Short mmCIF file of C-alpha atoms in Angstrom, two decimals:
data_model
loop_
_atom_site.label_atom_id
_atom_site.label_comp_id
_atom_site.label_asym_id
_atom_site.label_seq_id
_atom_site.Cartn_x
_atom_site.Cartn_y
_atom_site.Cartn_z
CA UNK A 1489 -53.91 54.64 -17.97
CA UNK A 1490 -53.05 51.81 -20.67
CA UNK A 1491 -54.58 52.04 -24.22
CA UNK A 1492 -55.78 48.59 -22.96
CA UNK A 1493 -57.74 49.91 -19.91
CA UNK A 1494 -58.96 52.59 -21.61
CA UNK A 1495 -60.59 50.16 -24.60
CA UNK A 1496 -61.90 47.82 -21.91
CA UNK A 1497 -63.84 50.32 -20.11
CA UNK A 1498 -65.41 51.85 -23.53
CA UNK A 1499 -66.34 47.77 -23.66
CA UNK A 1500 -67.96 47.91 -20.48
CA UNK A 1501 -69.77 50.70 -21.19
CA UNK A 1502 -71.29 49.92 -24.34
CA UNK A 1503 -71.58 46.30 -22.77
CA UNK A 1504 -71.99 46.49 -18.81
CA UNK A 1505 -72.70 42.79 -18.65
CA UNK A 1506 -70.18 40.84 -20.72
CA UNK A 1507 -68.25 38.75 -19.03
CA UNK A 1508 -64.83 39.04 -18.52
CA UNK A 1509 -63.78 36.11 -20.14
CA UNK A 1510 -65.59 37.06 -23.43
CA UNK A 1511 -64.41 40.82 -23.19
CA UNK A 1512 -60.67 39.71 -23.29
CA UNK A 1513 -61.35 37.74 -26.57
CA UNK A 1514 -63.44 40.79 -27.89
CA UNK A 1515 -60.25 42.83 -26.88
CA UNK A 1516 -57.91 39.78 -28.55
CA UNK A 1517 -55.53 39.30 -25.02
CA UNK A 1518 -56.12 36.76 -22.32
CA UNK A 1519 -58.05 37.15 -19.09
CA UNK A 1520 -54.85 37.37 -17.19
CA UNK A 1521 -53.66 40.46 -19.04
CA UNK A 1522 -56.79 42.14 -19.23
CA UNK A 1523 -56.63 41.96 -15.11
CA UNK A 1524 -53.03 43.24 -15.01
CA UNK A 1525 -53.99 46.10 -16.95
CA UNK A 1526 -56.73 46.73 -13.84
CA UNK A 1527 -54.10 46.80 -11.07
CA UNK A 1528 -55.05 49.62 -8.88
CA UNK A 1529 -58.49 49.84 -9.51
CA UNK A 1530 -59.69 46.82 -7.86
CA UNK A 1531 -57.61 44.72 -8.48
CA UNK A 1532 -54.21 43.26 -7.07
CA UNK A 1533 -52.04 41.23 -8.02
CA UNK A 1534 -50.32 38.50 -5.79
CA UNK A 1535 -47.47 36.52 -5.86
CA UNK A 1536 -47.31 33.86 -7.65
CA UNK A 1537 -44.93 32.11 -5.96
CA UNK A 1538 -46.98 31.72 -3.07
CA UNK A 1539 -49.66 29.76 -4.57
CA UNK A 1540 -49.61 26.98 -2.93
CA UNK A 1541 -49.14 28.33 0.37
CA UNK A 1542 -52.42 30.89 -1.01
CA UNK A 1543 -54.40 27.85 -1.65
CA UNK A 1544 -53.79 26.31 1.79
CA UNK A 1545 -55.23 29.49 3.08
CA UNK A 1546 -58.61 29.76 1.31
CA UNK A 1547 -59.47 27.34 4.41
CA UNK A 1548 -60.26 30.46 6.84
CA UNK A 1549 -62.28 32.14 4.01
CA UNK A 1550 -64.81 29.86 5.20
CA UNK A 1551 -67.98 29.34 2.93
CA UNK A 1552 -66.91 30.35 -0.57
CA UNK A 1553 -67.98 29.61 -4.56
CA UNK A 1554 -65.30 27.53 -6.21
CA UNK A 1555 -65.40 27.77 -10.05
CA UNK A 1556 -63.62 25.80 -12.72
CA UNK A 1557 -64.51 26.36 -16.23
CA UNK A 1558 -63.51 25.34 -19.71
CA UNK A 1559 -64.40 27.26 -22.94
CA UNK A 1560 -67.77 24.72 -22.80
CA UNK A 1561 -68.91 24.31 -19.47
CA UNK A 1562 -68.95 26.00 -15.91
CA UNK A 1563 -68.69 24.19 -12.20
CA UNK A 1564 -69.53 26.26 -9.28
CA UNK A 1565 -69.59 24.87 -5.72
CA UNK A 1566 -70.13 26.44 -3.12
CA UNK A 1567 -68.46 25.13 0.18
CA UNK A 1568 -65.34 25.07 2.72
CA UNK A 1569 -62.21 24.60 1.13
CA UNK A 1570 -60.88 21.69 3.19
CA UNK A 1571 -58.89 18.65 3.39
CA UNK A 1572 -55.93 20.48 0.58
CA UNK A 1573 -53.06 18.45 0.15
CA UNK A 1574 -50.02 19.76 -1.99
CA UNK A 1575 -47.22 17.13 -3.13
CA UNK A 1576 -44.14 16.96 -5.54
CA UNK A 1577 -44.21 14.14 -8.45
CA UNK A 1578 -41.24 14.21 -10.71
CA UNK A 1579 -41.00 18.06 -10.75
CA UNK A 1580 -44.88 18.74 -11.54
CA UNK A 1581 -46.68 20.51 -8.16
CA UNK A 1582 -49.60 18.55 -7.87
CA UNK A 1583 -52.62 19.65 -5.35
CA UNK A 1584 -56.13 17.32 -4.00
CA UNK A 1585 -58.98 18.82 -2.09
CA UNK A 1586 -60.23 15.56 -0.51
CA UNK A 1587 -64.47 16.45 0.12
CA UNK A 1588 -67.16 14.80 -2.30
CA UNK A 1589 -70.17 16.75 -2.48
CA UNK A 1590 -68.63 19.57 -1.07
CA UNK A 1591 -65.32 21.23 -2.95
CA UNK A 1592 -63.63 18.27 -4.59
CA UNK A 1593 -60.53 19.23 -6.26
CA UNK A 1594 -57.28 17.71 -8.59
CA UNK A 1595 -54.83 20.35 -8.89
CA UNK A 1596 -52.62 20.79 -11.34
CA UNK A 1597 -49.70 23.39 -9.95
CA UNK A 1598 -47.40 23.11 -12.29
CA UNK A 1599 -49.43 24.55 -15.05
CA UNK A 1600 -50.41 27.10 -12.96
CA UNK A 1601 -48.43 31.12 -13.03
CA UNK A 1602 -50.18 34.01 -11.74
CA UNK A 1603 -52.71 35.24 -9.51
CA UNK A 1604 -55.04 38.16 -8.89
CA UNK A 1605 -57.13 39.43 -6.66
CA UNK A 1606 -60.22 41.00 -7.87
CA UNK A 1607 -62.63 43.46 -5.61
CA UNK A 1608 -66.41 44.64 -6.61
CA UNK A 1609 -69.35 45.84 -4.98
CA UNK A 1610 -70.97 42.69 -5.57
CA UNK A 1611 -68.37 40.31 -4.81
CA UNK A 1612 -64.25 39.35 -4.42
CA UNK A 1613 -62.30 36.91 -6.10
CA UNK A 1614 -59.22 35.20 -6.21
CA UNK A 1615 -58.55 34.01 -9.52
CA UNK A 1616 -55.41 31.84 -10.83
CA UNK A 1617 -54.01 31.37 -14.52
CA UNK A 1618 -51.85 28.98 -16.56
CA UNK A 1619 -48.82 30.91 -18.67
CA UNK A 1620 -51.14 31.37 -21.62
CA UNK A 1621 -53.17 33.67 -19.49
CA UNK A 1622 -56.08 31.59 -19.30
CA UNK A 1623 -58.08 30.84 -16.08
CA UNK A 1624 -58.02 27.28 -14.23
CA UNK A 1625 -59.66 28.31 -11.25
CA UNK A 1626 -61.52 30.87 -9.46
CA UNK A 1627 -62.79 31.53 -5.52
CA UNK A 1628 -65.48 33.40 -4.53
CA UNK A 1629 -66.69 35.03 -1.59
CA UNK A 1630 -70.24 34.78 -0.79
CA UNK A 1631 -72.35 36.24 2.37
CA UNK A 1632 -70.96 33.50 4.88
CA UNK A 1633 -67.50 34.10 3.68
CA UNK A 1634 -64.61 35.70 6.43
CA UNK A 1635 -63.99 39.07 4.88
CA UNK A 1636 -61.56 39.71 7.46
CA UNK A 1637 -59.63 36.67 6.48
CA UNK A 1638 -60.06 37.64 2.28
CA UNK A 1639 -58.22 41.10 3.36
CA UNK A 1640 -55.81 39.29 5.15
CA UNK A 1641 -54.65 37.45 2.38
CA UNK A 1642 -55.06 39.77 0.30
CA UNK A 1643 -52.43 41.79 2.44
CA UNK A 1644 -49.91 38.94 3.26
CA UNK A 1645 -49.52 38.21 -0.48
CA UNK A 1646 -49.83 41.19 -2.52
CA UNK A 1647 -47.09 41.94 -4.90
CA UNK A 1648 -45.81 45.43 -5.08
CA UNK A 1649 -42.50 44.98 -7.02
CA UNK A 1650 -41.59 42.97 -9.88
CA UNK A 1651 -44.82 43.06 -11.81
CA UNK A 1652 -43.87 43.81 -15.13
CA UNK A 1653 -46.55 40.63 -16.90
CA UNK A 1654 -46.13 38.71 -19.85
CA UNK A 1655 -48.11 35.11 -21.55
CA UNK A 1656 -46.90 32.83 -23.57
CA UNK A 1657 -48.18 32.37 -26.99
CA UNK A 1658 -51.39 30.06 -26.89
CA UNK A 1659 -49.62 27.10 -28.98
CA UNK A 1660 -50.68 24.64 -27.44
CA UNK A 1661 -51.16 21.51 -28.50
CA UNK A 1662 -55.09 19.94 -28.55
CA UNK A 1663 -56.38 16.45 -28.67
CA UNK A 1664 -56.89 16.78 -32.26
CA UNK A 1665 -53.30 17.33 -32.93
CA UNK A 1666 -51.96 14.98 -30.26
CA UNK A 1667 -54.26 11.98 -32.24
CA UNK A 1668 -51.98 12.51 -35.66
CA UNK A 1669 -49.16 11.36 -32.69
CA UNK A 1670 -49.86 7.81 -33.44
CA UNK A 1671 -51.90 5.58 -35.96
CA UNK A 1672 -51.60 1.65 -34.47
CA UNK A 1673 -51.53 -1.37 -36.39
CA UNK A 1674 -54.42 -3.74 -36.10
CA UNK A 1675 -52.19 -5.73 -33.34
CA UNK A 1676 -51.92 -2.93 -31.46
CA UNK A 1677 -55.26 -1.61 -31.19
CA UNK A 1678 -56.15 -5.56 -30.04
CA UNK A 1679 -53.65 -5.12 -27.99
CA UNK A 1680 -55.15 -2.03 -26.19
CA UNK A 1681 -58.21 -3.06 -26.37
CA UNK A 1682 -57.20 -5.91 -24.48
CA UNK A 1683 -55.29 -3.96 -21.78
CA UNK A 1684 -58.17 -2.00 -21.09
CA UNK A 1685 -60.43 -4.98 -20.16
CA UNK A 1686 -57.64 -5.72 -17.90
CA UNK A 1687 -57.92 -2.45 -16.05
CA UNK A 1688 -58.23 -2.85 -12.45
CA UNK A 1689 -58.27 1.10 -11.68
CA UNK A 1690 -60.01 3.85 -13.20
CA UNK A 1691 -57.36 5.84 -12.43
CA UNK A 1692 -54.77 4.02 -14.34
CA UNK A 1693 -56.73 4.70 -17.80
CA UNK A 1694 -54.67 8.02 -18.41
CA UNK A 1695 -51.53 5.99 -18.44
CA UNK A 1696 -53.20 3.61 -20.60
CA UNK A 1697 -53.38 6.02 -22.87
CA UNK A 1698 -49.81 7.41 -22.93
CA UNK A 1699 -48.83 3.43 -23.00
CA UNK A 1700 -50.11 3.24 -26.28
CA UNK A 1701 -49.85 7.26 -27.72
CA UNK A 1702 -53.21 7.50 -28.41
CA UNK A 1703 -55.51 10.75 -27.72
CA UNK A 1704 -58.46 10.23 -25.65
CA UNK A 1705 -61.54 10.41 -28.47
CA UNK A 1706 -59.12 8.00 -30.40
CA UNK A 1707 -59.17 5.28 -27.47
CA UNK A 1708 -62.84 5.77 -27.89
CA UNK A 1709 -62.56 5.30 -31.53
CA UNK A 1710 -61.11 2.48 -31.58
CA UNK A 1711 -62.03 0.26 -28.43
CA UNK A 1712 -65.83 -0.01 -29.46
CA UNK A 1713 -68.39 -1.70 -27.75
CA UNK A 1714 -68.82 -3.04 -24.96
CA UNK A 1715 -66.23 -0.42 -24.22
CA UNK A 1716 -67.05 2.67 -25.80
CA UNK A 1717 -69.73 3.88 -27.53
CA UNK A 1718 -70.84 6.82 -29.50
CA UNK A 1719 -73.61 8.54 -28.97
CA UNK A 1720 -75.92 12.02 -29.66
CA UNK A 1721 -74.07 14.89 -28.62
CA UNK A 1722 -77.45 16.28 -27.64
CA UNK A 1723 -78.18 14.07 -24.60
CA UNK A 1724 -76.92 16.12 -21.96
CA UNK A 1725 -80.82 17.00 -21.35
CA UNK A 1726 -82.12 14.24 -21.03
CA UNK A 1727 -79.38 12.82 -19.06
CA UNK A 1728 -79.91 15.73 -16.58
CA UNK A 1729 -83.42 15.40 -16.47
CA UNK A 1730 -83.58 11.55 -16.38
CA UNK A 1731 -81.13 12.05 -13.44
CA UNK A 1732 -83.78 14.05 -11.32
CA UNK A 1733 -86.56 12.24 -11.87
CA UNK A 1734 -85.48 9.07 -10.90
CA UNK A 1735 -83.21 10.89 -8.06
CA UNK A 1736 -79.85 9.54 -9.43
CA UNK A 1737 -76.98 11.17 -7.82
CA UNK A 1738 -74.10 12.46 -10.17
CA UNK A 1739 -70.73 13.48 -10.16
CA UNK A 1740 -69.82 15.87 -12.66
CA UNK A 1741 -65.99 16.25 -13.49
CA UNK A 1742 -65.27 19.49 -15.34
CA UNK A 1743 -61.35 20.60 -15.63
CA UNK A 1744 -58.73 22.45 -17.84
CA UNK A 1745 -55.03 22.49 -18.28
CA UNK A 1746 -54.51 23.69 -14.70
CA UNK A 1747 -57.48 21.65 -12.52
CA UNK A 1748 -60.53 19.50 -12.10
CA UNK A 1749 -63.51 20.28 -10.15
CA UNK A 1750 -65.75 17.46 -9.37
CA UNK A 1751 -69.64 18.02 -7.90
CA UNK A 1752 -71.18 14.77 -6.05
CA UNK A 1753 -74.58 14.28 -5.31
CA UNK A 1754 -78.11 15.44 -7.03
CA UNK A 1755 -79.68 17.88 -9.39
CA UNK A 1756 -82.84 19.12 -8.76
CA UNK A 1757 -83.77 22.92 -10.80
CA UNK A 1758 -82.83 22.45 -14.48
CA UNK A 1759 -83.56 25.27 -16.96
CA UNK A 1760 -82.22 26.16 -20.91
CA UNK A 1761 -81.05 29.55 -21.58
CA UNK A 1762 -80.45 29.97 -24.96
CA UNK A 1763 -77.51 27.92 -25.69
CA UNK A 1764 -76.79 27.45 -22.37
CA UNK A 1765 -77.98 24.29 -20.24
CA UNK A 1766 -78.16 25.07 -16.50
CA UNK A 1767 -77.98 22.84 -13.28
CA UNK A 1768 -79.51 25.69 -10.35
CA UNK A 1769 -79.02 24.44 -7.05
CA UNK A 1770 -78.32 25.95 -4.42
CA UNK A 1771 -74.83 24.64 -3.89
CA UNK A 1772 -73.89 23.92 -6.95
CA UNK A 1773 -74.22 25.42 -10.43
CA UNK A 1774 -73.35 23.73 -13.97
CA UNK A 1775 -73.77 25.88 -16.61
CA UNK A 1776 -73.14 24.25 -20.38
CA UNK A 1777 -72.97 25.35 -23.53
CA UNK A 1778 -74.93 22.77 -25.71
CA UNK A 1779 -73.66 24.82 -29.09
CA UNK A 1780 -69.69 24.15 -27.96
CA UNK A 1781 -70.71 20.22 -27.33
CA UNK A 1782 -69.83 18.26 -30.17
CA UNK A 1783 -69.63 15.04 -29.59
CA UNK A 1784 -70.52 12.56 -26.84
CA UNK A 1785 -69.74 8.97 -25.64
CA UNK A 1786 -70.47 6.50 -22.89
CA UNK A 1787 -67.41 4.65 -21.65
CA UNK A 1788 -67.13 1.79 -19.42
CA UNK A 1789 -64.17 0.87 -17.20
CA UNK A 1790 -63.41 -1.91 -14.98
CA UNK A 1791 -62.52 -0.77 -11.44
CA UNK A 1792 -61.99 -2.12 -8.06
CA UNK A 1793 -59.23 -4.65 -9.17
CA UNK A 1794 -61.68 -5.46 -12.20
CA UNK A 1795 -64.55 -6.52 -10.01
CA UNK A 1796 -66.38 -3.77 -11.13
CA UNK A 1797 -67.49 -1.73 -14.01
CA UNK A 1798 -67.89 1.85 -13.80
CA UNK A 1799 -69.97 3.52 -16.53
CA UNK A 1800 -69.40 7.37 -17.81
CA UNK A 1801 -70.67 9.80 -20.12
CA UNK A 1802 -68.25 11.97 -21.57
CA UNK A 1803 -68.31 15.09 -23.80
CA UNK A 1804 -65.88 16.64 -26.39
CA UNK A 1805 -65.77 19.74 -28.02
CA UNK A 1806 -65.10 20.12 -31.92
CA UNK A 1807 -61.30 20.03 -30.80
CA UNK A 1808 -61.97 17.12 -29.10
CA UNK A 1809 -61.15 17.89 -26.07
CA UNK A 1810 -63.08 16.73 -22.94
CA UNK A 1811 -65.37 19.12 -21.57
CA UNK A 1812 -67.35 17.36 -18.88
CA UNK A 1813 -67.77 13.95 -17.93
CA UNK A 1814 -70.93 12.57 -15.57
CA UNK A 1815 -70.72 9.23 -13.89
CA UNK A 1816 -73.06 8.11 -11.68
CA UNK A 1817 -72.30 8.51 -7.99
CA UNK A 1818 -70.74 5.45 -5.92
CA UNK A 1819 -69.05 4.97 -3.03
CA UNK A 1820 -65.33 3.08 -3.75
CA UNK A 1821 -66.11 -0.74 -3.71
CA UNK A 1822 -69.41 -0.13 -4.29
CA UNK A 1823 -71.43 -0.47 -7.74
CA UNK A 1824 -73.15 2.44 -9.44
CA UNK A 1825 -76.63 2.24 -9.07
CA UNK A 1826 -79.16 0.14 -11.28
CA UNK A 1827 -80.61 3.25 -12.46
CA UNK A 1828 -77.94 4.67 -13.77
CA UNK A 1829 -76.59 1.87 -15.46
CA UNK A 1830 -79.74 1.28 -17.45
CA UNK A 1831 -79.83 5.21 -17.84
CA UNK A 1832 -76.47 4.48 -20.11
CA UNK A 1833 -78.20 1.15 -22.02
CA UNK A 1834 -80.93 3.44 -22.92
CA UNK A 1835 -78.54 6.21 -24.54
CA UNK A 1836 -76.65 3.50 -26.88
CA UNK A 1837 -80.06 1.50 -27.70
CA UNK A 1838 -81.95 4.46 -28.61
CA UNK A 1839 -78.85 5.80 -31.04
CA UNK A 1840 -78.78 2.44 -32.29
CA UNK A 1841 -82.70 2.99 -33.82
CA UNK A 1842 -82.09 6.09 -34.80
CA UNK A 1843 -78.72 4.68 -36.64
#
């Protein structure tokens, strides 16, 4: 047994309900190597070279919980994972899950390096990490799912050879570093303000940024209004609640170096748990830590070769990274809905008085 085991399950003990996550940073190693050090005693590791062909498989699981998190904010779905395509762009393995309200997926492979397989009495898991040992997404099984078809994979992809485990060195580089890339001149930030009225994709705003080296809360920064527009990082409450009662549907986009999970359609149970703010549905879960939300804005983009303007909310954390971003629901071509619109007036009006 490894000194590391041995300290984990003294954690456990004392602390039978922390979560994993938090009892690798308690122990001061990643999530990955805290499961590593568990090999044999429920858990297995797979290879990770067989990812892709892994993920193409979680199809005859059946229904399962999908979870991607960030150190802010949790997305569970529950669902079929369906509809997975995996494709090659300049070198970087890049997977979709095509299926809005259901498990809605943007993979990003080529961040991601290992893969375990975890077994309790409660549930399983497959769970995948980037080369810093941090997680970018997990699967669940639930009561519907094919157990049969879990041990099965399990089986065809365990590794029993080779499994000597290292991570890199978490240096890398946040939004707050990447915004001392660039500071533009005055003609430059008119000129990117400019290029982002003439967005005709929402999509294409990521390149938009790399056009013109700026980090994301910078863009925000400096395009303004009727762009962008800052608001209190503590409206993710009343955006949530505003959303029920007037039956808005959402999408909620939550993601990390390795994916993005995205949740269509409407909240109903909402409850505060301490610092945590919690969607409770039955399919879908969003769990959000209000204390790790630092800053907020609402962004508008044109869309739909410009016809359209698509309105977001989007929060950071104090390293200003993204954390979660709601929009309200449409269908492509389509305009968000009137309530949801004047949902986002409302926010920047009512910081304005209190400004």
């Amino acid at each position: 047994m490894t000194q590391l085991l041995k300290e984990y399950q003294l954690l456990i003990k004392e602390h039978p309900t922390m979560r994993a996550v938090d009892a690798a940073r308690a122990l001061k190693v990643s999530e990955a190597e805290l499961l590593h050090a568990q090999i044999g005693q429920g858990v297995t590791r797979l290879d990770d070279a067989q990812i892709p062909t892994i993920l193409k498989g979680l199809k005859r699981l059946g229904y399962i919980m999908a979870l991607t998190r960030n150190g802010a904010v949790v997305n569970e779905i529950k669902g079929v994972y369906d509809k997975l395509y995996i494709s090659e762009h300049q070198d970087r393995v890049m997977g979709i899950a095509i299926n809005p309200g259901g498990i809605d997926m943007r993979l990003f492979l080529h961040n991601w390096r290992s893969v375990f397989i975890v077994e309790s009495e409660k549930h399983s898991s497959i769970q995948f990490f980037d080369a810093y040992g941090h997680a970018v997404h997990e699967v669940f099984t639930t009561s519907d799912t094919d157990l049969n078809a879990f041990l099965n994979l399990r089986e065809r992809f365990k590794l029993t050879e080779g499994l000597e485990f290292t991570v890199q060195h978490d240096a890398r580089e946040t939004e707050a570093d990447r915004q001392q890339w660039h500071s533009p001149s005055e003609q430059q930030v008119v000129a990117f303000t400019q290029a982002w009225s003439d967005l005709n994709d929402v999509h294409h705003f990521p390149n938009l940024l790399k056009e013109f080296k700026l980090a994301r809360i910078q863009a925000l920064e400096l395009a303004g209004e009727p762009w962008s527009a800052e608001i209190s990082a503590t409206v993710l409450e009343s955006v949530l609640t505003q959303s029920r009662d007037k039956k808005i549907e959402i999408m909620a986009f939550v993601g990390n170096a390795g994916a993005v999970q995205i949740y269509s359609g409407p909240v109903l149970n909402l409850k505060q748990v301490g610092p945590w703010f919690n969607v409770l549905d039955d399919a879908f879960n969003l769990h959000v830590n209000t204390q790790d939300v630092s800053r907020a804005f609402v962004v508008r983009k044109p869309t739909d070769n410009g016809d359209t303007i698509v309105s977001s909310i989007e929060f950071f954390d104090d390293k200003n990274n993204t954390v979660l971003t709601l929009f309200g629901r449409r269908v492509e071509g389509k305009t968000q809905s009137t309530e949801w619109q004047a949902l986002c007036d409302k926010l920047i009006s009512s910081d304005r008085e209190i400004a």
